[in-house]
mmCIF file of C-alpha atoms in Angstrom:
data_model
loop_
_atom_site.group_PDB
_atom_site.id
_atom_site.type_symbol
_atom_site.label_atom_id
_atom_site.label_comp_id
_atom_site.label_asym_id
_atom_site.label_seq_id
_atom_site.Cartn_x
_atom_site.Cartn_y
_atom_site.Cartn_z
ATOM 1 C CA UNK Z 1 109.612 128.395 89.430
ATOM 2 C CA UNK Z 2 105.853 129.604 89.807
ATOM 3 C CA UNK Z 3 103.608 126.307 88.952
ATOM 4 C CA UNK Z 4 100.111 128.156 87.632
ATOM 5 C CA UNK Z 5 98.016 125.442 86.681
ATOM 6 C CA UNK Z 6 98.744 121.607 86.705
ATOM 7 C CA UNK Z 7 96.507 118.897 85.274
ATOM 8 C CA UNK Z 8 97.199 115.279 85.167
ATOM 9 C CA UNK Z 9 96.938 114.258 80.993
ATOM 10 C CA UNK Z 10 95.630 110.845 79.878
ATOM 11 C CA UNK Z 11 96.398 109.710 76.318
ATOM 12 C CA UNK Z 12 93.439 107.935 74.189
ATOM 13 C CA UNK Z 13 92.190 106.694 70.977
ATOM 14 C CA UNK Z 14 88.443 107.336 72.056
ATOM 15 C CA UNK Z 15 88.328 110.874 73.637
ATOM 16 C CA UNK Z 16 84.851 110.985 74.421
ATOM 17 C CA UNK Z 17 85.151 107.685 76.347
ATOM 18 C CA UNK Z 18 88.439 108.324 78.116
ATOM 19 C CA UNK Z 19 86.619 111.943 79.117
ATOM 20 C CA UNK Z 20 83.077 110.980 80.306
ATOM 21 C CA UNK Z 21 84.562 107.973 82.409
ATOM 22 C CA UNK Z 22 87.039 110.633 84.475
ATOM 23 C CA UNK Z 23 83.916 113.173 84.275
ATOM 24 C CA UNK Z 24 81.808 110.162 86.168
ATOM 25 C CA UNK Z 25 84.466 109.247 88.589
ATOM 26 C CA UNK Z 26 84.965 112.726 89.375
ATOM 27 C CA UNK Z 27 81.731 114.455 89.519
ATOM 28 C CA UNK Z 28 83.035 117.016 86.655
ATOM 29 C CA UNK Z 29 81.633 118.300 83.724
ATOM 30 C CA UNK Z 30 83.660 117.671 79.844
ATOM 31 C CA UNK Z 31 85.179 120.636 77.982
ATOM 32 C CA UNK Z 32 85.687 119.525 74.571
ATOM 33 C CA UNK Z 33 88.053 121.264 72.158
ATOM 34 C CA UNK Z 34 89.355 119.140 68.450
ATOM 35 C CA UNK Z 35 92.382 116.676 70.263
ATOM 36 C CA UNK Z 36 91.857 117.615 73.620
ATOM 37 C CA UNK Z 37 89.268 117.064 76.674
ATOM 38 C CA UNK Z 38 88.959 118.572 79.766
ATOM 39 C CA UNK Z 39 87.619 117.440 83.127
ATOM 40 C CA UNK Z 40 86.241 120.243 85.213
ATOM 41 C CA UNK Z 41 85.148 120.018 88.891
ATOM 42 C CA UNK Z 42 83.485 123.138 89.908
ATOM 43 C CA UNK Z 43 85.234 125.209 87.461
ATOM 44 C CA UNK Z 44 88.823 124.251 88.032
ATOM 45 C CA UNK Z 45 90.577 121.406 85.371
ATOM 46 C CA UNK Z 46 91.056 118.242 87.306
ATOM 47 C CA UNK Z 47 92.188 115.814 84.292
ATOM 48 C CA UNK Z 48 92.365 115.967 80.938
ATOM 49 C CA UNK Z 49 92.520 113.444 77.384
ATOM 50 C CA UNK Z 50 94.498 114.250 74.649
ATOM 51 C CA UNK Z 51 94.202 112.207 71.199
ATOM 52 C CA UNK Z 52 96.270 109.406 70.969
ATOM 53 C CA UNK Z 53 95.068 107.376 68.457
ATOM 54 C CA UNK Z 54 97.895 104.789 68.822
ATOM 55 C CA UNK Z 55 97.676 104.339 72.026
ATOM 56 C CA UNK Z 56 98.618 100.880 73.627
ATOM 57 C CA UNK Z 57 96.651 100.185 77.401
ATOM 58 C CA UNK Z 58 99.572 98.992 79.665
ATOM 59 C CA UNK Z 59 98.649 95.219 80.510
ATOM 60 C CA UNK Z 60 99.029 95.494 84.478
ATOM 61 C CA UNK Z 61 100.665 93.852 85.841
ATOM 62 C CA UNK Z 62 102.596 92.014 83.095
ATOM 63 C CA UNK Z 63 103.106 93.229 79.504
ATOM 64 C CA UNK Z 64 103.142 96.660 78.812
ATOM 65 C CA UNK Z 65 104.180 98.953 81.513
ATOM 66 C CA UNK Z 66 102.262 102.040 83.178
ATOM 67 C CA UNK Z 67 103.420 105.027 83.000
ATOM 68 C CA UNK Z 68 101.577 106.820 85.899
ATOM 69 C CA UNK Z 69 98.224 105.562 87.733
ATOM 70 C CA UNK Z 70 95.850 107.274 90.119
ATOM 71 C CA UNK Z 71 95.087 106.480 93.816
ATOM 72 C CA UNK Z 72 91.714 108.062 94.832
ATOM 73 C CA UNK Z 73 90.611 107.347 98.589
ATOM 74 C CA UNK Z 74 86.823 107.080 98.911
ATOM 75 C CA UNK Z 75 84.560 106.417 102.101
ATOM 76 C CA UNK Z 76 82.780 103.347 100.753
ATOM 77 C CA UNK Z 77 84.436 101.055 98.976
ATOM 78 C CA UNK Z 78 81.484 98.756 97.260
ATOM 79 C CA UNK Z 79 79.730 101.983 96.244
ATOM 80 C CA UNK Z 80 82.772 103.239 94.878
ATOM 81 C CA UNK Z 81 82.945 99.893 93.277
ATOM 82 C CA UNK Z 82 80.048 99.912 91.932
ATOM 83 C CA UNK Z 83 79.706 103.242 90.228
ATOM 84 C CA UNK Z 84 83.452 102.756 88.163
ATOM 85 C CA UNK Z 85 82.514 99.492 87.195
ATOM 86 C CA UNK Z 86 78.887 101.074 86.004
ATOM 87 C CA UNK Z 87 81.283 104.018 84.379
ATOM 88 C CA UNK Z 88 83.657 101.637 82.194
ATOM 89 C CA UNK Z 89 85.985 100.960 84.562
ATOM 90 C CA UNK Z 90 87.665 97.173 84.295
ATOM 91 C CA UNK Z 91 88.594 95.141 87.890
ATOM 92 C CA UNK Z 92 92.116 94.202 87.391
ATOM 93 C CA UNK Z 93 92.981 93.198 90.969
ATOM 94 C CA UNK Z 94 90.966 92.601 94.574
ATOM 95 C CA UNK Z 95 92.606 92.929 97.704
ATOM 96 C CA UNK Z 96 92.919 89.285 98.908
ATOM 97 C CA UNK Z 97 91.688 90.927 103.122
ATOM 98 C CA UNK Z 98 89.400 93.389 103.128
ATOM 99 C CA UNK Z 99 88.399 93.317 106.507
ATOM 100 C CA UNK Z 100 90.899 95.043 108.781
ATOM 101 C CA UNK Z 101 92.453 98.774 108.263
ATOM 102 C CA UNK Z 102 94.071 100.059 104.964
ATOM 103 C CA UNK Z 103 93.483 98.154 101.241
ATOM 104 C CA UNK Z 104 92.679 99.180 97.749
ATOM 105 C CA UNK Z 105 91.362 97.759 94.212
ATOM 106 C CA UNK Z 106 93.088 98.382 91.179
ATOM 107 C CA UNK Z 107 91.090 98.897 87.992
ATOM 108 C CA UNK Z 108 91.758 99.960 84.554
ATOM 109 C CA UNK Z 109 89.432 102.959 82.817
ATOM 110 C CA UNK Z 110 88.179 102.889 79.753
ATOM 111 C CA UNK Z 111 91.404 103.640 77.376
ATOM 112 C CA UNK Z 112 93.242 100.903 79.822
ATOM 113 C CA UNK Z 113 95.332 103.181 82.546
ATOM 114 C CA UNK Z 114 95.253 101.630 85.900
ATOM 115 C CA UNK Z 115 93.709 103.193 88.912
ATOM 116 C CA UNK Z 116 93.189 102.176 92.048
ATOM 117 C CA UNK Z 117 90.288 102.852 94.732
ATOM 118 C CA UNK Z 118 91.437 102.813 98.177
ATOM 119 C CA UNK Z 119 90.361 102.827 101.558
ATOM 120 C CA UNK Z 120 91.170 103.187 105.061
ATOM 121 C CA UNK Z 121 88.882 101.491 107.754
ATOM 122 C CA UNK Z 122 88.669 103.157 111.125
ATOM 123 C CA UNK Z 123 87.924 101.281 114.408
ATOM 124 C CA UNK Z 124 85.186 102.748 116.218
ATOM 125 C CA UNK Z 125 87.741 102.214 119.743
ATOM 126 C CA UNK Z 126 89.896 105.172 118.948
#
């Protein structure tokens, strides 16, 4: 099997919401077509929304289940913070220790899908 293109597919009642938030966190541009939007980063499709207009958010961690969710490992964690939260994004869950090596946040986006931020501290005695 020869895999051409891939794209990870997000379903939504609001498009334009859903779309602009993953444009945000990704630095990307929107492609808009009638039931379908398109998340481009420097040309190439990184996510995309399709209409879903009876979509149900997963309550994480109890309630509805995911389906799929998102790690994305950034170098600053507070600025990464503060840019979903500016973007739509909802905190769901804080690491309880932040301080040493490895953690992550989980958030929801806009149409509800979790998502977490991650993060891995390095010690300056390597």
């Amino acid at each position: 099997m020869e895999i051409t293109h891939q794209v990870v597919v997000f379903d939504a009642a609001d498009l334009n919401s859903e779309s602009r938030f993953w444009a945000g966190v990704l630095g990307g541009t929107v492609d808009f077509e009638d039931d379908w939007r398109t998340v481009l980063v420097d040309g190439s499709a990184k996510v995309a929304v399709q209409l879903a207009p009876e979509h149900v958010p997963p309550q994480w961690p109890d309630g509805n289940p995911q389906q799929i969710h998102l790690d994305l490992w950034v170098a600053d964690i507070e600025e990464a913070h503060e840019e979903v939260l500016a973007l739509g994004a909802v905190l769901l869950k804080a690491v309880d220790d932040e301080a040493p090596g490895e953690g992550f946040r989980v958030y929801a986006d806009p149409a509800g899908h979790p998502f977490c931020l991650c993060w891995v501290k390095r010690s300056d005695a390597a």
